[in-house]
Each structure stands twice: as C-alpha cells, then as structure tokens.
PDB file of C-alpha atoms in Angstrom:
ATOM      1  CA  ASP A 150      87.532  89.488 110.623  1.00  0.00           C
ATOM      2  CA  SER A 151      90.473  91.488 109.275  1.00  0.00           C
ATOM      3  CA  GLY A 152      93.087  89.366 111.042  1.00  0.00           C
ATOM      4  CA  VAL A 153      94.330  92.382 113.013  1.00  0.00           C
ATOM      5  CA  THR A 154      93.824  92.063 116.757  1.00  0.00           C
ATOM      6  CA  GLN A 155      93.847  94.799 119.361  1.00  0.00           C
ATOM      7  CA  THR A 156      93.760  94.597 123.128  1.00  0.00           C
ATOM      8  CA  PRO A 157      92.147  95.720 125.296  1.00  0.00           C
ATOM      9  CA  LYS A 158      88.772  96.545 123.723  1.00  0.00           C
ATOM     10  CA  HIS A 159      87.990  99.132 126.379  1.00  0.00           C
ATOM     11  CA  LEU A 160      90.168 101.030 128.804  1.00  0.00           C
ATOM     12  CA  ILE A 161      89.052 103.467 131.471  1.00  0.00           C
ATOM     13  CA  THR A 162      91.663 105.417 133.345  1.00  0.00           C
ATOM     14  CA  ALA A 163      92.284 108.715 135.101  1.00  0.00           C
ATOM     15  CA  THR A 164      94.052 111.866 134.001  1.00  0.00           C
ATOM     16  CA  GLY A 165      97.797 111.762 134.455  1.00  0.00           C
ATOM     17  CA  GLN A 166      97.984 108.005 134.066  1.00  0.00           C
ATOM     18  CA  ARG A 167      99.826 105.944 131.477  1.00  0.00           C
ATOM     19  CA  VAL A 168      98.381 103.142 129.356  1.00  0.00           C
ATOM     20  CA  THR A 169      99.622 100.705 126.729  1.00  0.00           C
ATOM     21  CA  LEU A 170      97.580  99.567 123.761  1.00  0.00           C
ATOM     22  CA  ARG A 171      98.586  96.435 121.918  1.00  0.00           C
ATOM     23  CA  CYS A 172      98.206  95.406 118.298  1.00  0.00           C
ATOM     24  CA  SER A 173      98.988  92.198 116.427  1.00  0.00           C
ATOM     25  CA  PRO A 174      99.091  92.612 112.645  1.00  0.00           C
ATOM     26  CA  ARG A 175      97.765  90.167 110.072  1.00  0.00           C
ATOM     27  CA  SER A 176      99.999  87.197 109.541  1.00  0.00           C
ATOM     28  CA  GLY A 177     102.801  88.191 107.171  1.00  0.00           C
ATOM     29  CA  ASP A 178     102.154  91.936 107.291  1.00  0.00           C
ATOM     30  CA  LEU A 179     105.245  93.986 108.037  1.00  0.00           C
ATOM     31  CA  SER A 180     103.734  97.438 108.564  1.00  0.00           C
ATOM     32  CA  VAL A 181     101.682  98.577 111.518  1.00  0.00           C
ATOM     33  CA  TYR A 182      99.873 101.912 111.660  1.00  0.00           C
ATOM     34  CA  TRP A 183      98.196 103.662 114.586  1.00  0.00           C
ATOM     35  CA  TYR A 184      95.237 106.016 114.222  1.00  0.00           C
ATOM     36  CA  GLN A 185      93.192 108.073 116.642  1.00  0.00           C
ATOM     37  CA  GLN A 186      89.509 108.772 116.117  1.00  0.00           C
ATOM     38  CA  SER A 187      88.036 111.378 118.409  1.00  0.00           C
ATOM     39  CA  LEU A 188      84.348 112.231 118.542  1.00  0.00           C
ATOM     40  CA  ASP A 189      83.089 113.522 115.176  1.00  0.00           C
ATOM     41  CA  GLN A 190      86.588 113.377 113.753  1.00  0.00           C
ATOM     42  CA  GLY A 191      88.065 111.340 110.978  1.00  0.00           C
ATOM     43  CA  LEU A 192      90.845 108.910 111.630  1.00  0.00           C
ATOM     44  CA  GLN A 193      93.999 110.831 112.425  1.00  0.00           C
ATOM     45  CA  PHE A 194      97.210 109.074 111.477  1.00  0.00           C
ATOM     46  CA  LEU A 195      99.639 108.853 114.370  1.00  0.00           C
ATOM     47  CA  ILE A 196     102.586 106.697 113.360  1.00  0.00           C
ATOM     48  CA  GLN A 197     103.725 103.801 111.171  1.00  0.00           C
ATOM     49  CA  TYR A 198     106.277 101.097 111.825  1.00  0.00           C
ATOM     50  CA  TYR A 199     107.721  98.841 109.164  1.00  0.00           C
ATOM     51  CA  ASN A 200     109.567  95.692 110.212  1.00  0.00           C
ATOM     52  CA  GLY A 201     110.520  97.185 113.553  1.00  0.00           C
ATOM     53  CA  GLU A 202     111.556 100.625 112.334  1.00  0.00           C
ATOM     54  CA  GLU A 203     109.609 103.874 112.463  1.00  0.00           C
ATOM     55  CA  ARG A 204     108.553 104.644 108.903  1.00  0.00           C
ATOM     56  CA  ALA A 205     106.247 107.653 109.033  1.00  0.00           C
ATOM     57  CA  LYS A 206     105.008 110.036 111.670  1.00  0.00           C
ATOM     58  CA  GLY A 207     101.762 111.953 111.696  1.00  0.00           C
ATOM     59  CA  ASN A 208     100.084 114.052 114.356  1.00  0.00           C
ATOM     60  CA  ILE A 209     101.454 112.126 117.302  1.00  0.00           C
ATOM     61  CA  LEU A 210     101.894 113.995 120.570  1.00  0.00           C
ATOM     62  CA  GLU A 211     105.194 113.860 122.407  1.00  0.00           C
ATOM     63  CA  ARG A 212     103.359 112.183 125.309  1.00  0.00           C
ATOM     64  CA  PHE A 213     102.637 109.264 122.984  1.00  0.00           C
ATOM     65  CA  SER A 214     105.149 106.722 121.750  1.00  0.00           C
ATOM     66  CA  ALA A 215     105.058 103.448 119.922  1.00  0.00           C
ATOM     67  CA  GLN A 216     107.259 100.552 119.038  1.00  0.00           C
ATOM     68  CA  GLN A 217     107.167  97.410 116.956  1.00  0.00           C
ATOM     69  CA  PHE A 218     108.722  94.284 118.328  1.00  0.00           C
ATOM     70  CA  PRO A 219     110.662  91.498 116.524  1.00  0.00           C
ATOM     71  CA  ASP A 220     107.500  89.395 116.349  1.00  0.00           C
ATOM     72  CA  LEU A 221     105.908  92.412 114.577  1.00  0.00           C
ATOM     73  CA  HIS A 222     103.315  93.184 117.209  1.00  0.00           C
ATOM     74  CA  SER A 223     103.162  96.816 118.190  1.00  0.00           C
ATOM     75  CA  GLU A 224     102.388  98.802 121.305  1.00  0.00           C
ATOM     76  CA  LEU A 225     101.187 102.384 121.592  1.00  0.00           C
ATOM     77  CA  ASN A 226     102.074 104.032 124.881  1.00  0.00           C
ATOM     78  CA  LEU A 227     100.050 107.029 126.035  1.00  0.00           C
ATOM     79  CA  SER A 228     101.311 108.914 129.063  1.00  0.00           C
ATOM     80  CA  SER A 229     100.260 111.898 131.189  1.00  0.00           C
ATOM     81  CA  LEU A 230      96.771 111.286 129.910  1.00  0.00           C
ATOM     82  CA  GLU A 231      94.378 114.194 129.494  1.00  0.00           C
ATOM     83  CA  LEU A 232      90.598 114.243 129.080  1.00  0.00           C
ATOM     84  CA  GLY A 233      91.068 115.080 125.404  1.00  0.00           C
ATOM     85  CA  ASP A 234      92.916 111.827 124.811  1.00  0.00           C
ATOM     86  CA  SER A 235      89.636 109.942 125.136  1.00  0.00           C
ATOM     87  CA  ALA A 236      89.117 108.389 121.724  1.00  0.00           C
ATOM     88  CA  LEU A 237      89.056 105.233 119.680  1.00  0.00           C
ATOM     89  CA  TYR A 238      92.531 104.054 118.798  1.00  0.00           C
ATOM     90  CA  PHE A 239      92.829 101.876 115.742  1.00  0.00           C
ATOM     91  CA  CYS A 240      95.697  99.791 114.576  1.00  0.00           C
ATOM     92  CA  ALA A 241      96.046  98.773 110.940  1.00  0.00           C
ATOM     93  CA  SER A 242      98.520  96.593 109.100  1.00  0.00           C
ATOM     94  CA  SER A 243      99.677  96.248 105.526  1.00  0.00           C
ATOM     95  CA  ALA A 244     101.946  93.855 103.742  1.00  0.00           C
ATOM     96  CA  PHE A 245     104.736  96.261 102.892  1.00  0.00           C
ATOM     97  CA  PHE A 246     105.574  99.946 103.175  1.00  0.00           C
ATOM     98  CA  GLY A 247     102.059 101.058 102.362  1.00  0.00           C
ATOM     99  CA  SER A 248     103.163 103.072  99.366  1.00  0.00           C
ATOM    100  CA  GLY A 249     102.447 100.452  96.723  1.00  0.00           C
ATOM    101  CA  PRO A 250      99.398 100.765  94.481  1.00  0.00           C
ATOM    102  CA  THR A 251      97.579  97.924  96.162  1.00  0.00           C
ATOM    103  CA  ASP A 252      99.134  97.980  99.612  1.00  0.00           C
ATOM    104  CA  THR A 253      95.866  98.245 101.478  1.00  0.00           C
ATOM    105  CA  GLN A 254      95.608  98.807 105.192  1.00  0.00           C
ATOM    106  CA  TYR A 255      93.529  96.347 107.216  1.00  0.00           C
ATOM    107  CA  PHE A 256      92.133  97.635 110.471  1.00  0.00           C
ATOM    108  CA  GLY A 257      91.663  96.071 113.858  1.00  0.00           C
ATOM    109  CA  PRO A 258      88.474  96.562 115.910  1.00  0.00           C
ATOM    110  CA  GLY A 259      89.972  99.392 117.944  1.00  0.00           C
ATOM    111  CA  THR A 260      90.528 100.183 121.606  1.00  0.00           C
ATOM    112  CA  ARG A 261      88.164 102.656 123.212  1.00  0.00           C
ATOM    113  CA  LEU A 262      90.051 104.780 125.736  1.00  0.00           C
ATOM    114  CA  THR A 263      88.123 106.819 128.275  1.00  0.00           C
ATOM    115  CA  VAL A 264      90.058 109.238 130.440  1.00  0.00           C
ATOM    116  CA  LEU A 265      88.127 110.448 133.500  1.00  0.00           C
TER     117      LEU A 265
ATOM    118  CA  ASP B  74      93.916 121.003 108.642  1.00  0.00           C
ATOM    119  CA  GLN B  75      91.457 118.562 107.108  1.00  0.00           C
ATOM    120  CA  GLN B  76      92.839 117.603 103.707  1.00  0.00           C
ATOM    121  CA  VAL B  77      90.028 115.149 103.012  1.00  0.00           C
ATOM    122  CA  LYS B  78      86.476 116.272 103.628  1.00  0.00           C
ATOM    123  CA  GLN B  79      83.159 114.515 103.677  1.00  0.00           C
ATOM    124  CA  ASN B  80      80.637 117.297 104.015  1.00  0.00           C
ATOM    125  CA  SER B  81      77.574 115.116 104.484  1.00  0.00           C
ATOM    126  CA  PRO B  82      77.569 113.508 107.933  1.00  0.00           C
ATOM    127  CA  SER B  83      74.586 111.336 107.050  1.00  0.00           C
ATOM    128  CA  LEU B  84      72.568 110.034 104.116  1.00  0.00           C
ATOM    129  CA  SER B  85      69.331 108.039 103.941  1.00  0.00           C
ATOM    130  CA  VAL B  86      68.373 106.067 100.855  1.00  0.00           C
ATOM    131  CA  GLN B  87      65.542 103.704  99.997  1.00  0.00           C
ATOM    132  CA  GLU B  88      66.479 100.074  99.387  1.00  0.00           C
ATOM    133  CA  GLY B  89      67.098  99.404  95.700  1.00  0.00           C
ATOM    134  CA  ARG B  90      67.958 103.014  94.895  1.00  0.00           C
ATOM    135  CA  ILE B  91      71.381 104.505  94.298  1.00  0.00           C
ATOM    136  CA  SER B  92      73.519 105.795  97.171  1.00  0.00           C
ATOM    137  CA  ILE B  93      76.042 108.492  96.295  1.00  0.00           C
ATOM    138  CA  LEU B  94      78.654 109.405  98.861  1.00  0.00           C
ATOM    139  CA  ASN B  95      80.914 112.349  98.195  1.00  0.00           C
ATOM    140  CA  CYS B  96      84.410 113.319  99.217  1.00  0.00           C
ATOM    141  CA  ASP B  97      86.556 116.356  98.464  1.00  0.00           C
ATOM    142  CA  TYR B  98      90.275 116.762  98.909  1.00  0.00           C
ATOM    143  CA  THR B  99      92.653 119.688  98.820  1.00  0.00           C
ATOM    144  CA  ASN B 100      96.047 118.172  98.061  1.00  0.00           C
ATOM    145  CA  SER B 101      96.684 117.719  94.337  1.00  0.00           C
ATOM    146  CA  MET B 102      99.606 115.407  95.153  1.00  0.00           C
ATOM    147  CA  PHE B 103      97.341 112.633  96.404  1.00  0.00           C
ATOM    148  CA  ASP B 104      97.769 109.640  94.111  1.00  0.00           C
ATOM    149  CA  TYR B 105      95.625 106.887  95.590  1.00  0.00           C
ATOM    150  CA  PHE B 106      92.130 107.011  97.009  1.00  0.00           C
ATOM    151  CA  LEU B 107      90.158 104.491  98.997  1.00  0.00           C
ATOM    152  CA  TRP B 108      86.767 103.957 100.553  1.00  0.00           C
ATOM    153  CA  TYR B 109      86.347 102.144 103.831  1.00  0.00           C
ATOM    154  CA  LYS B 110      83.153 100.934 105.422  1.00  0.00           C
ATOM    155  CA  LYS B 111      82.713 100.782 109.173  1.00  0.00           C
ATOM    156  CA  TYR B 112      80.095  98.994 111.246  1.00  0.00           C
ATOM    157  CA  PRO B 113      79.627  99.864 114.927  1.00  0.00           C
ATOM    158  CA  ALA B 114      82.171  98.254 117.263  1.00  0.00           C
ATOM    159  CA  GLU B 115      84.330  97.163 114.330  1.00  0.00           C
ATOM    160  CA  GLY B 116      87.332  98.638 112.584  1.00  0.00           C
ATOM    161  CA  PRO B 117      87.058 100.135 109.094  1.00  0.00           C
ATOM    162  CA  THR B 118      86.970  97.574 106.279  1.00  0.00           C
ATOM    163  CA  PHE B 119      88.514  98.263 102.898  1.00  0.00           C
ATOM    164  CA  LEU B 120      85.866  98.563 100.199  1.00  0.00           C
ATOM    165  CA  ILE B 121      87.281  99.888  96.944  1.00  0.00           C
ATOM    166  CA  SER B 122      90.154 102.027  95.700  1.00  0.00           C
ATOM    167  CA  ILE B 123      91.198 104.054  92.695  1.00  0.00           C
ATOM    168  CA  SER B 124      94.520 105.277  91.433  1.00  0.00           C
ATOM    169  CA  SER B 125      94.870 108.874  90.283  1.00  0.00           C
ATOM    170  CA  ILE B 126      95.578 107.678  86.734  1.00  0.00           C
ATOM    171  CA  LYS B 127      92.004 106.393  86.454  1.00  0.00           C
ATOM    172  CA  ASP B 128      88.669 108.144  86.652  1.00  0.00           C
ATOM    173  CA  LYS B 129      86.495 105.142  87.464  1.00  0.00           C
ATOM    174  CA  ASN B 130      86.784 101.798  89.188  1.00  0.00           C
ATOM    175  CA  GLU B 131      83.985  99.313  89.553  1.00  0.00           C
ATOM    176  CA  ASP B 132      83.546  96.331  91.821  1.00  0.00           C
ATOM    177  CA  GLY B 133      80.131  94.730  91.775  1.00  0.00           C
ATOM    178  CA  ARG B 134      77.572  97.153  93.175  1.00  0.00           C
ATOM    179  CA  PHE B 135      80.276  99.661  94.104  1.00  0.00           C
ATOM    180  CA  THR B 136      81.784 102.209  91.741  1.00  0.00           C
ATOM    181  CA  VAL B 137      84.235 104.948  92.648  1.00  0.00           C
ATOM    182  CA  PHE B 138      84.574 108.010  90.437  1.00  0.00           C
ATOM    183  CA  LEU B 139      87.509 110.399  90.556  1.00  0.00           C
ATOM    184  CA  ASN B 140      87.429 113.926  89.178  1.00  0.00           C
ATOM    185  CA  LYS B 141      90.961 115.211  89.604  1.00  0.00           C
ATOM    186  CA  SER B 142      90.321 118.673  88.232  1.00  0.00           C
ATOM    187  CA  ALA B 143      87.589 119.171  90.825  1.00  0.00           C
ATOM    188  CA  LYS B 144      89.515 117.234  93.492  1.00  0.00           C
ATOM    189  CA  HIS B 145      86.366 115.227  94.068  1.00  0.00           C
ATOM    190  CA  LEU B 146      85.733 111.564  94.730  1.00  0.00           C
ATOM    191  CA  SER B 147      82.417 109.774  94.891  1.00  0.00           C
ATOM    192  CA  LEU B 148      81.206 106.294  95.745  1.00  0.00           C
ATOM    193  CA  HIS B 149      78.099 104.945  94.060  1.00  0.00           C
ATOM    194  CA  ILE B 150      76.269 101.945  95.469  1.00  0.00           C
ATOM    195  CA  VAL B 151      73.675 100.413  93.168  1.00  0.00           C
ATOM    196  CA  PRO B 152      71.339  98.942  94.190  1.00  0.00           C
ATOM    197  CA  SER B 153      71.547  99.894  97.836  1.00  0.00           C
ATOM    198  CA  GLN B 154      70.793  97.178 100.377  1.00  0.00           C
ATOM    199  CA  PRO B 155      69.974  97.410 104.098  1.00  0.00           C
ATOM    200  CA  GLY B 156      73.287  95.660 104.865  1.00  0.00           C
ATOM    201  CA  ASP B 157      75.071  98.635 103.326  1.00  0.00           C
ATOM    202  CA  SER B 158      74.012 100.743 106.299  1.00  0.00           C
ATOM    203  CA  ALA B 159      77.319 101.785 107.878  1.00  0.00           C
ATOM    204  CA  VAL B 160      79.715 104.702 108.142  1.00  0.00           C
ATOM    205  CA  TYR B 161      81.773 105.243 104.995  1.00  0.00           C
ATOM    206  CA  PHE B 162      85.177 106.895 105.131  1.00  0.00           C
ATOM    207  CA  CYS B 163      87.110 108.115 102.160  1.00  0.00           C
ATOM    208  CA  ALA B 164      90.887 108.247 102.390  1.00  0.00           C
ATOM    209  CA  ALA B 165      93.711 109.577 100.266  1.00  0.00           C
ATOM    210  CA  ARG B 166      97.429 108.910 100.111  1.00  0.00           C
ATOM    211  CA  GLY B 167     100.140 111.334  99.090  1.00  0.00           C
ATOM    212  CA  ASN B 168     102.624 110.252  96.447  1.00  0.00           C
ATOM    213  CA  THR B 169     105.580 111.187  98.636  1.00  0.00           C
ATOM    214  CA  GLY B 170     104.840 108.645 101.274  1.00  0.00           C
ATOM    215  CA  ASN B 171     102.374 106.231 102.665  1.00  0.00           C
ATOM    216  CA  GLN B 172     100.422 108.397 105.065  1.00  0.00           C
ATOM    217  CA  PHE B 173      96.683 108.077 104.594  1.00  0.00           C
ATOM    218  CA  TYR B 174      94.385 111.011 105.237  1.00  0.00           C
ATOM    219  CA  PHE B 175      90.824 110.146 106.209  1.00  0.00           C
ATOM    220  CA  GLY B 176      87.604 112.091 105.980  1.00  0.00           C
ATOM    221  CA  THR B 177      85.210 112.353 108.917  1.00  0.00           C
ATOM    222  CA  GLY B 178      82.819 109.776 107.496  1.00  0.00           C
ATOM    223  CA  THR B 179      79.259 109.669 106.160  1.00  0.00           C
ATOM    224  CA  SER B 180      76.693 107.531 107.928  1.00  0.00           C
ATOM    225  CA  LEU B 181      74.548 105.748 105.330  1.00  0.00           C
ATOM    226  CA  THR B 182      71.162 104.354 106.258  1.00  0.00           C
ATOM    227  CA  VAL B 183      69.404 102.178 103.701  1.00  0.00           C
ATOM    228  CA  ILE B 184      65.702 102.007 104.477  1.00  0.00           C
ATOM    229  CA  PRO B 185      64.007  98.679 103.669  1.00  0.00           C
TER     230      PRO B 185
END
C-alpha cells in the first residue's frame, strides 16, 4: 500500500459527459501528479500540483482540468468525454517538488474510466 | 513523441536465472532514471533509481545500469523469482523540471 488513495476505482460513463476523479496523497506529501495510461501506452504525464499551485503541465487536453485543495487532495475533471478518453488514470504524490535526487513518486491504484 | 522506449513488450525467464529488462531514451538532458514495477489492479511501485552521475546502482537482487553514451538503461534481476512477474516501467526525468517520462512497459514472467 503506497498510501495514495484514488476514488472511484471504476467509472463507466457516456460520451459528452463530465466526470471527477479524486486523489488523496500520502500523508505529508505536497505534490500530486496525474497520469493517463491508455491501452498499450506508457504513462503519460498530465499535470502536477505542489501545495495547491500548478507546478508542471504535460500533455493535458483543454477539456481536462485539475486542482489541489488546501487539504492537499486533488481532483481531475474530465469533460466532453470522448471514446478515446477511456484509460487508466493514476495519481502519484511526492514529498516536495519532485525535482530532488530522491524525490520519488508514489502511485495510487488508479481509476479505470470507460467511456461508452 | 516517445522519449523513453521499452522495445520488448514481454520477457519470460526461468526461476533462478537472470532477467534483463532494457530501456532506451532520446533526451540527453535526462538526469534521473527510475524503474517501477506494476502488478495487475495496482499502481506502479518504485523499485530502484539511478542518477546520471552514476553508471550502476544495486539494491539486493536488483541492479540498474546506465550507459549515457548509448542512452540506454537496463535492470538486472538476479536470481529471478516467480513473485517478480509483473510489468516493469522505466522512467526518466529532465534536469529542467520534474516531469517524468515513462516507457510503455515490459511484462516479465518468471517461470517456476
């Protein structure tokens, strides 16, 4: 158990809909990262928040947004969903910025999103 | 644009033998490399890392080798055990930030 929790585990929805994925980082970790893993793909970095502020942005679509709240949990909002958005979405957390030599990312179990 | 590549989607090894998982990268600015292990229905778990100033890091049965001139990373598992059967991802971080780039993973099966 990494200490990172994600809810829900599974989500099935229809095209055009909007969903929210939730992540609670490990106790004491200030950074939260979101990744997308599509079929046969590696983990694609979407976005990082550090202590409530956006820190780094990867290949995140404009239809997607995220935020980190004062209690450090984070939510990833996916809107106008398309079939191609079906994927595993992972959240990870690290103690600090993530740029330190030993600032490892710890991953949650993921949320499997299916868009029908 | 896949900056980190794992060209072998799968690997089968006999228990007790050595498992060698390979990873190639394209960005010479990467300064930190990691291996993660993933079991089904779980998130990736950190396994071992290496800084670009080293060429080898060892932790028990796991050793990571870095060849910067070839932009190549490998993970050696000796001896391999059935519990090592999982998907292994390599990842790299650029020295200008903290974005990690992941490979597509290699599924290792250790045959008892």
